[in-house]
PDB file of C-alpha atoms in Angstrom:
ATOM      1  CA  MET W  29     -28.162   6.479  40.255  1.00 43.00           C
ATOM      2  CA  LYS W  30     -24.650   6.402  39.147  1.00 36.00           C
ATOM      3  CA  ALA W  31     -25.070   3.468  36.877  1.00 40.00           C
ATOM      4  CA  THR W  32     -28.184   5.820  35.206  1.00 40.00           C
ATOM      5  CA  ILE W  33     -26.226   8.595  35.642  1.00 38.00           C
ATOM      6  CA  MET W  34     -23.189   7.103  33.326  1.00 38.00           C
ATOM      7  CA  GLU W  35     -25.490   5.685  31.033  1.00 39.00           C
ATOM      8  CA  ASN W  36     -27.310   8.814  30.054  1.00 42.00           C
ATOM      9  CA  CYS W  37     -23.733  10.387  29.225  1.00 40.00           C
ATOM     10  CA  ALA W  38     -23.038   7.405  27.017  1.00 39.00           C
ATOM     11  CA  LEU W  39     -25.982   7.700  24.809  1.00 37.00           C
ATOM     12  CA  SER W  40     -25.558  11.390  24.368  1.00 40.00           C
ATOM     13  CA  LEU W  41     -22.082  11.043  23.960  1.00 34.00           C
ATOM     14  CA  ALA W  42     -23.222   7.866  21.320  1.00 36.00           C
ATOM     15  CA  SER W  43     -25.962  10.648  20.032  1.00 38.00           C
ATOM     16  CA  LEU W  44     -23.523  13.220  19.400  1.00 33.00           C
ATOM     17  CA  TRP W  45     -21.083  10.945  17.478  1.00 34.00           C
ATOM     18  CA  VAL W  46     -23.981   9.911  15.013  1.00 31.00           C
ATOM     19  CA  SER W  47     -25.122  13.736  14.284  1.00 37.00           C
ATOM     20  CA  VAL W  48     -21.758  14.537  13.662  1.00 33.00           C
ATOM     21  CA  LEU W  49     -20.685  11.449  10.985  1.00 34.00           C
ATOM     22  CA  LEU W  50     -24.424  11.930   9.472  1.00 33.00           C
ATOM     23  CA  SER W  51     -23.291  15.674   8.795  1.00 37.00           C
ATOM     24  CA  SER W  52     -20.381  15.141   7.398  1.00 41.00           C
ATOM     25  CA  MET W  53     -21.796  11.834   5.482  1.00 39.00           C
ATOM     26  CA  CYS W  54     -23.547  14.355   2.694  1.00 39.00           C
ATOM     27  CA  HIS W  55     -19.803  15.443   1.775  1.00 46.00           C
ATOM     28  CA  PHE W  56     -18.863  12.119   0.898  1.00 52.00           C
ATOM     29  CA  SER W  57     -20.205  10.248  -2.557  1.00 52.00           C
ATOM     30  CA  LEU W  58     -19.777   6.543  -2.917  1.00 54.00           C
ATOM     31  CA  GLY W  59     -21.403   6.403  -6.189  1.00 47.00           C
ATOM     32  CA  SER W  60     -20.675   7.584  -9.456  1.00 52.00           C
ATOM     33  CA  GLU W  61     -22.262  11.608  -9.470  1.00 68.00           C
ATOM     34  CA  ILE W  62     -18.669  13.019  -8.928  1.00 81.00           C
ATOM     35  CA  ARG W  63     -17.094  13.169 -12.212  1.00 89.00           C
ATOM     36  CA  PHE W  64     -13.522  13.914 -10.839  1.00 92.00           C
ATOM     37  CA  VAL W  65     -11.464  13.026  -7.767  1.00 96.00           C
ATOM     38  CA  THR W  66     -11.120  15.459  -4.968  1.00 96.00           C
ATOM     39  CA  CYS W  67      -8.752  15.871  -2.337  1.00 96.00           C
ATOM     40  CA  GLY W  68      -9.290  13.982   0.762  1.00 95.00           C
ATOM     41  CA  SER W  69     -10.743  10.834  -0.996  1.00 96.00           C
ATOM     42  CA  VAL W  70     -10.074   7.462  -0.364  1.00 97.00           C
ATOM     43  CA  VAL W  71     -10.021   5.531  -3.493  1.00 97.00           C
ATOM     44  CA  LYS W  72      -8.361   2.146  -4.856  1.00 98.00           C
ATOM     45  CA  LEU W  73      -6.019   2.879  -8.314  1.00 98.00           C
ATOM     46  CA  LEU W  74      -5.806   0.055 -10.890  1.00 98.00           C
ATOM     47  CA  ASN W  75      -3.293  -0.480 -13.430  1.00 98.00           C
ATOM     48  CA  VAL W  76      -4.869  -0.737 -16.445  1.00 98.00           C
ATOM     49  CA  LYS W  77      -2.194  -2.449 -18.212  1.00 97.00           C
ATOM     50  CA  HIS W  78      -1.910  -5.116 -15.560  1.00 98.00           C
ATOM     51  CA  ASN W  79      -5.488  -5.404 -14.036  1.00 98.00           C
ATOM     52  CA  VAL W  80      -3.936  -4.951 -10.601  1.00 98.00           C
ATOM     53  CA  ARG W  81      -4.284  -2.436  -7.884  1.00 98.00           C
ATOM     54  CA  LEU W  82      -1.984  -0.544  -5.893  1.00 98.00           C
ATOM     55  CA  HIS W  83      -1.240  -2.206  -2.734  1.00 98.00           C
ATOM     56  CA  SER W  84       0.994  -2.080   0.336  1.00 98.00           C
ATOM     57  CA  HIS W  85       1.254  -4.104   3.550  1.00 94.00           C
ATOM     58  CA  ASP W  86       3.290  -4.131   6.675  1.00 92.00           C
ATOM     59  CA  VAL W  87       5.884  -5.957   5.101  1.00 93.00           C
ATOM     60  CA  ARG W  88       9.435  -4.573   4.241  1.00 93.00           C
ATOM     61  CA  TYR W  89      11.622  -5.145   1.578  1.00 93.00           C
ATOM     62  CA  GLY W  90      14.330  -7.708   2.040  1.00 90.00           C
ATOM     63  CA  SER W  91      16.872  -5.642  -0.484  1.00 92.00           C
ATOM     64  CA  GLY W  92      17.215  -2.064  -1.414  1.00 91.00           C
ATOM     65  CA  SER W  93      15.793   0.696   1.230  1.00 93.00           C
ATOM     66  CA  GLY W  94      14.326  -2.004   3.215  1.00 92.00           C
ATOM     67  CA  GLN W  95      11.021   0.145   3.861  1.00 95.00           C
ATOM     68  CA  GLN W  96       7.500  -1.408   3.552  1.00 96.00           C
ATOM     69  CA  SER W  97       6.940  -2.663   0.102  1.00 96.00           C
ATOM     70  CA  VAL W  98       4.400  -1.645  -2.507  1.00 98.00           C
ATOM     71  CA  THR W  99       2.792  -3.843  -4.893  1.00 98.00           C
ATOM     72  CA  GLY W 100       0.078  -4.746  -7.110  1.00 98.00           C
ATOM     73  CA  VAL W 101      -2.834  -7.316  -6.585  1.00 98.00           C
ATOM     74  CA  THR W 102      -5.665  -8.813  -8.527  1.00 97.00           C
ATOM     75  CA  THR W 103      -7.873  -8.597  -5.454  1.00 95.00           C
ATOM     76  CA  VAL W 104     -10.528  -6.549  -5.563  1.00 96.00           C
ATOM     77  CA  GLU W 105     -12.044  -6.463  -1.994  1.00 94.00           C
ATOM     78  CA  ASP W 106      -8.534  -5.775  -0.217  1.00 95.00           C
ATOM     79  CA  SER W 107      -8.619  -3.320   2.444  1.00 95.00           C
ATOM     80  CA  ASN W 108      -4.682  -2.918   1.666  1.00 97.00           C
ATOM     81  CA  SER W 109      -5.290  -1.180  -1.284  1.00 98.00           C
ATOM     82  CA  TYR W 110      -7.153   2.124  -0.164  1.00 98.00           C
ATOM     83  CA  TRP W 111      -4.827   5.124  -0.686  1.00 98.00           C
ATOM     84  CA  SER W 112      -5.462   8.848   0.767  1.00 97.00           C
ATOM     85  CA  VAL W 113      -5.300  11.875  -1.576  1.00 98.00           C
ATOM     86  CA  ARG W 114      -3.514  14.385  -0.298  1.00 97.00           C
ATOM     87  CA  GLY W 115      -1.799  17.932  -0.617  1.00 96.00           C
ATOM     88  CA  THR W 116       2.086  18.448  -0.147  1.00 95.00           C
ATOM     89  CA  SER W 117       3.637  19.254   2.824  1.00 88.00           C
ATOM     90  CA  GLY W 118       4.114  22.878   1.346  1.00 88.00           C
ATOM     91  CA  ALA W 119       0.569  23.092  -0.640  1.00 91.00           C
ATOM     92  CA  VAL W 120      -2.490  22.548   1.117  1.00 89.00           C
ATOM     93  CA  CYS W 121      -5.167  20.631  -0.586  1.00 91.00           C
ATOM     94  CA  HIS W 122      -8.675  21.221   0.782  1.00 92.00           C
ATOM     95  CA  ARG W 123     -11.111  18.472   1.295  1.00 92.00           C
ATOM     96  CA  GLY W 124     -13.356  18.311  -1.679  1.00 94.00           C
ATOM     97  CA  THR W 125     -10.926  20.411  -3.847  1.00 94.00           C
ATOM     98  CA  PRO W 126     -10.621  18.518  -7.742  1.00 95.00           C
ATOM     99  CA  VAL W 127      -7.178  17.257  -8.243  1.00 97.00           C
ATOM    100  CA  LYS W 128      -5.924  19.604 -11.493  1.00 97.00           C
ATOM    101  CA  CYS W 129      -4.114  17.930 -13.983  1.00 98.00           C
ATOM    102  CA  GLY W 130      -0.255  18.829 -13.078  1.00 97.00           C
ATOM    103  CA  GLN W 131      -0.534  19.401  -9.544  1.00 97.00           C
ATOM    104  CA  ASN W 132       1.503  17.636  -6.914  1.00 98.00           C
ATOM    105  CA  ILE W 133       0.174  15.156  -4.296  1.00 98.00           C
ATOM    106  CA  ARG W 134       0.629  12.613  -1.874  1.00 98.00           C
ATOM    107  CA  LEU W 135      -0.771   9.336  -1.574  1.00 98.00           C
ATOM    108  CA  THR W 136      -0.921   7.975   1.863  1.00 98.00           C
ATOM    109  CA  HIS W 137      -1.391   4.433   2.623  1.00 98.00           C
ATOM    110  CA  VAL W 138      -4.971   4.331   5.041  1.00 97.00           C
ATOM    111  CA  ASN W 139      -4.255   1.014   6.780  1.00 97.00           C
ATOM    112  CA  THR W 140      -0.360   1.749   7.937  1.00 97.00           C
ATOM    113  CA  GLY W 141      -0.236   5.599   7.373  1.00 97.00           C
ATOM    114  CA  ARG W 142       2.968   5.362   4.935  1.00 97.00           C
ATOM    115  CA  ASN W 143       3.082   7.492   1.847  1.00 98.00           C
ATOM    116  CA  LEU W 144       3.932   6.263  -2.011  1.00 98.00           C
ATOM    117  CA  HIS W 145       7.464   6.933  -2.134  1.00 98.00           C
ATOM    118  CA  SER W 146      10.618   6.353  -4.679  1.00 98.00           C
ATOM    119  CA  HIS W 147      14.190   6.957  -4.771  1.00 97.00           C
ATOM    120  CA  TYR W 148      17.031   5.560  -6.636  1.00 95.00           C
ATOM    121  CA  PHE W 149      17.328   2.094  -4.848  1.00 97.00           C
ATOM    122  CA  ALA W 150      17.014  -0.606  -7.433  1.00 97.00           C
ATOM    123  CA  SER W 151      13.692  -2.613  -7.328  1.00 97.00           C
ATOM    124  CA  PRO W 152      13.930  -6.358  -6.495  1.00 95.00           C
ATOM    125  CA  LEU W 153      13.006  -7.629  -9.390  1.00 96.00           C
ATOM    126  CA  SER W 154      13.365  -5.691 -12.561  1.00 97.00           C
ATOM    127  CA  SER W 155      16.420  -3.469 -11.003  1.00 97.00           C
ATOM    128  CA  ASN W 156      13.500  -0.358 -11.952  1.00 97.00           C
ATOM    129  CA  GLN W 157      13.435   2.271  -9.527  1.00 98.00           C
ATOM    130  CA  GLU W 158      11.888   1.176  -6.064  1.00 98.00           C
ATOM    131  CA  VAL W 159       8.840   2.494  -4.973  1.00 98.00           C
ATOM    132  CA  SER W 160       7.850   2.125  -1.480  1.00 97.00           C
ATOM    133  CA  ALA W 161       5.800   3.444   1.639  1.00 97.00           C
ATOM    134  CA  PHE W 162       7.319   5.865   3.770  1.00 97.00           C
ATOM    135  CA  GLY W 163       6.562   7.785   6.924  1.00 94.00           C
ATOM    136  CA  GLU W 164       4.977   7.552   9.755  1.00 93.00           C
ATOM    137  CA  GLU W 165       1.459   8.982  10.002  1.00 90.00           C
ATOM    138  CA  GLY W 166       0.732  10.434   6.908  1.00 89.00           C
ATOM    139  CA  GLU W 167       4.306  12.326   7.132  1.00 91.00           C
ATOM    140  CA  GLY W 168       7.613  12.215   5.318  1.00 90.00           C
ATOM    141  CA  ASP W 169       9.599  13.844   2.658  1.00 92.00           C
ATOM    142  CA  ASN W 170       9.542  15.705  -0.558  1.00 93.00           C
ATOM    143  CA  LEU W 171      10.187  12.064  -2.294  1.00 96.00           C
ATOM    144  CA  ASP W 172       6.657  11.291  -1.346  1.00 97.00           C
ATOM    145  CA  GLU W 173       5.298  13.879  -3.901  1.00 98.00           C
ATOM    146  CA  TRP W 174       3.742  12.548  -7.092  1.00 98.00           C
ATOM    147  CA  THR W 175       2.759  14.782 -10.065  1.00 98.00           C
ATOM    148  CA  VAL W 176      -0.392  13.853 -11.766  1.00 98.00           C
ATOM    149  CA  LEU W 177      -0.478  13.572 -15.663  1.00 98.00           C
ATOM    150  CA  CYS W 178      -4.019  14.029 -17.468  1.00 97.00           C
ATOM    151  CA  GLY W 179      -5.512  15.263 -20.247  1.00 93.00           C
ATOM    152  CA  GLY W 180      -7.810  17.975 -19.385  1.00 92.00           C
ATOM    153  CA  SER W 181      -7.763  20.831 -16.811  1.00 95.00           C
ATOM    154  CA  MET W 182      -9.062  18.095 -13.544  1.00 96.00           C
ATOM    155  CA  TRP W 183      -8.370  14.727 -13.012  1.00 97.00           C
ATOM    156  CA  GLN W 184     -11.555  12.843 -14.236  1.00 96.00           C
ATOM    157  CA  ARG W 185     -12.393   9.991 -12.409  1.00 95.00           C
ATOM    158  CA  ASP W 186     -13.082   7.728 -15.794  1.00 94.00           C
ATOM    159  CA  GLU W 187      -9.802   8.532 -17.512  1.00 96.00           C
ATOM    160  CA  SER W 188      -6.667   6.751 -17.053  1.00 97.00           C
ATOM    161  CA  VAL W 189      -3.799   8.887 -15.523  1.00 98.00           C
ATOM    162  CA  ARG W 190      -0.187   8.640 -14.781  1.00 98.00           C
ATOM    163  CA  PHE W 191       1.960   9.826 -11.658  1.00 98.00           C
ATOM    164  CA  ARG W 192       5.033  10.867 -12.048  1.00 98.00           C
ATOM    165  CA  HIS W 193       7.651  11.155  -9.082  1.00 98.00           C
ATOM    166  CA  THR W 194       8.135  14.326  -8.683  1.00 97.00           C
ATOM    167  CA  ALA W 195      12.199  14.434  -7.642  1.00 97.00           C
ATOM    168  CA  THR W 196      12.946  11.934 -10.107  1.00 98.00           C
ATOM    169  CA  ASP W 197      10.813  12.044 -13.028  1.00 98.00           C
ATOM    170  CA  ALA W 198       9.840   8.390 -13.402  1.00 98.00           C
ATOM    171  CA  LEU W 199       6.511   7.191 -13.738  1.00 98.00           C
ATOM    172  CA  LEU W 200       4.890   4.800 -11.526  1.00 98.00           C
ATOM    173  CA  SER W 201       4.473   1.445 -13.385  1.00 98.00           C
ATOM    174  CA  VAL W 202       3.675  -1.844 -13.294  1.00 98.00           C
ATOM    175  CA  THR W 203       5.409  -4.498 -15.923  1.00 96.00           C
ATOM    176  CA  GLY W 204       4.325  -8.388 -14.477  1.00 95.00           C
ATOM    177  CA  GLU W 205       6.967  -9.296 -12.864  1.00 96.00           C
ATOM    178  CA  GLN W 206       5.512 -11.555  -9.696  1.00 96.00           C
ATOM    179  CA  TYR W 207       6.820 -12.041  -6.204  1.00 95.00           C
ATOM    180  CA  GLY W 208       7.390 -15.326  -4.254  1.00 90.00           C
ATOM    181  CA  ARG W 209       6.723 -15.989  -0.071  1.00 85.00           C
ATOM    182  CA  PRO W 210       5.772 -14.464   1.263  1.00 84.00           C
ATOM    183  CA  ILE W 211       3.664 -12.358  -0.882  1.00 89.00           C
ATOM    184  CA  HIS W 212       3.219 -14.933  -3.657  1.00 90.00           C
ATOM    185  CA  GLY W 213       1.302 -13.857  -6.953  1.00 92.00           C
ATOM    186  CA  GLN W 214       1.984 -10.202  -6.101  1.00 96.00           C
ATOM    187  CA  ARG W 215       3.332  -7.633  -8.996  1.00 97.00           C
ATOM    188  CA  GLU W 216       6.232  -5.553  -8.606  1.00 98.00           C
ATOM    189  CA  VAL W 217       5.532  -2.001  -8.229  1.00 98.00           C
ATOM    190  CA  HIS W 218       8.374   0.551  -9.241  1.00 98.00           C
ATOM    191  CA  ALA W 219       8.836   3.345 -11.598  1.00 98.00           C
ATOM    192  CA  MET W 220      10.066   4.089 -14.933  1.00 98.00           C
ATOM    193  CA  THR W 221      11.584   7.085 -16.861  1.00 95.00           C
ATOM    194  CA  SER W 222      10.017   6.144 -20.129  1.00 93.00           C
ATOM    195  CA  THR W 223       6.635   6.194 -20.761  1.00 91.00           C
ATOM    196  CA  SER W 224       4.465   3.335 -22.038  1.00 95.00           C
ATOM    197  CA  GLN W 225       1.384   1.656 -21.296  1.00 97.00           C
ATOM    198  CA  HIS W 226       2.279  -0.064 -18.011  1.00 98.00           C
ATOM    199  CA  SER W 227       1.887   3.230 -16.481  1.00 98.00           C
ATOM    200  CA  TYR W 228      -1.607   4.420 -16.751  1.00 98.00           C
ATOM    201  CA  TRP W 229      -3.601   4.069 -13.339  1.00 98.00           C
ATOM    202  CA  LYS W 230      -7.514   4.599 -13.130  1.00 98.00           C
ATOM    203  CA  ALA W 231      -9.631   5.405 -10.011  1.00 97.00           C
ATOM    204  CA  MET W 232     -11.725   2.634  -8.935  1.00 96.00           C
ATOM    205  CA  GLU W 233     -13.477   1.901  -5.636  1.00 95.00           C
ATOM    206  CA  GLY W 234     -13.551   4.260  -2.908  1.00 95.00           C
ATOM    207  CA  ILE W 235     -14.906   7.435  -0.937  1.00 94.00           C
ATOM    208  CA  PHE W 236     -14.708  10.369  -3.054  1.00 93.00           C
ATOM    209  CA  MET W 237     -15.390  14.058  -1.095  1.00 92.00           C
ATOM    210  CA  LYS W 238     -17.515  16.238  -2.743  1.00 88.00           C
ATOM    211  CA  PRO W 239     -16.416  19.728  -3.147  1.00 77.00           C
ATOM    212  CA  SER W 240     -17.824  22.087  -0.661  1.00 68.00           C
ATOM    213  CA  GLU W 241     -20.706  24.720  -1.617  1.00 46.00           C
ATOM    214  CA  THR W 242     -19.137  26.793   1.307  1.00 41.00           C
ATOM    215  CA  GLY W 243     -15.597  26.505   0.973  1.00 44.00           C
ATOM    216  CA  PRO W 244     -13.247  24.301   2.313  1.00 42.00           C
ATOM    217  CA  ARG W 245     -13.810  22.317   5.517  1.00 41.00           C
ATOM    218  CA  ASP W 246     -11.740  20.762   8.145  1.00 39.00           C
ATOM    219  CA  PHE W 247     -12.526  17.303   8.704  1.00 35.00           C
ATOM    220  CA  SER W 248      -9.436  16.184  10.827  1.00 36.00           C
ATOM    221  CA  SER W 249     -11.189  16.001  13.837  1.00 35.00           C
ATOM    222  CA  LEU W 250     -14.283  13.469  12.628  1.00 34.00           C
ATOM    223  CA  PRO W 251     -14.218  10.181  14.042  1.00 32.00           C
ATOM    224  CA  HIS W 252     -12.355   7.395  12.728  1.00 33.00           C
ATOM    225  CA  THR W 253     -14.518   5.233  10.524  1.00 31.00           C
ATOM    226  CA  GLU W 254     -14.368   1.720   8.762  1.00 31.00           C
ATOM    227  CA  PHE W 255     -15.074   1.286   5.324  1.00 31.00           C
TER     228      PHE W 255
END
């Protein structure tokens, strides 16, 4: 009898989880029908010039800040290249809201929970401005904020954009330098104050949150799912 009750409870909980997940999936898009990048989306970002995706992993720099390294990789399938588009600590960006050109955002590395970050440390290979991943569970400091630079009013999915580090005015860039072991072949990602073709990025694979027709909606309590 006890086993039967426990089994029924487990089935009820499973049914509830599936119902919640299905109700939320109507606000996701894996396809191309959404024309712009929205807050809460989880995306891969491609450096257009060098054809590498913005990437991070639990490997720390051996110099500079010693924080978690950020690189560029040619691999398309690597799950360590997913970043969550979020508002800043001082400006909430509700899920499904289109990101405006000129808006400040945070990019949080999904697998480690650290934010794309920069500061005046020198990068290991080119001695440009180091870019790292910083913070815990999505919370770091004001050096995690980046301004989206694009041509219209909203960040369009099919356009190349730039990310300017809000505190230092340097642009997220790749110029082609390659690491040796233990991350052999990965490209250095850094920030530069000069504008060039090395600083353009495009949203690629990911899960894009649809704008809600009934206003902002809180998805923070949804079950975690792998993608």
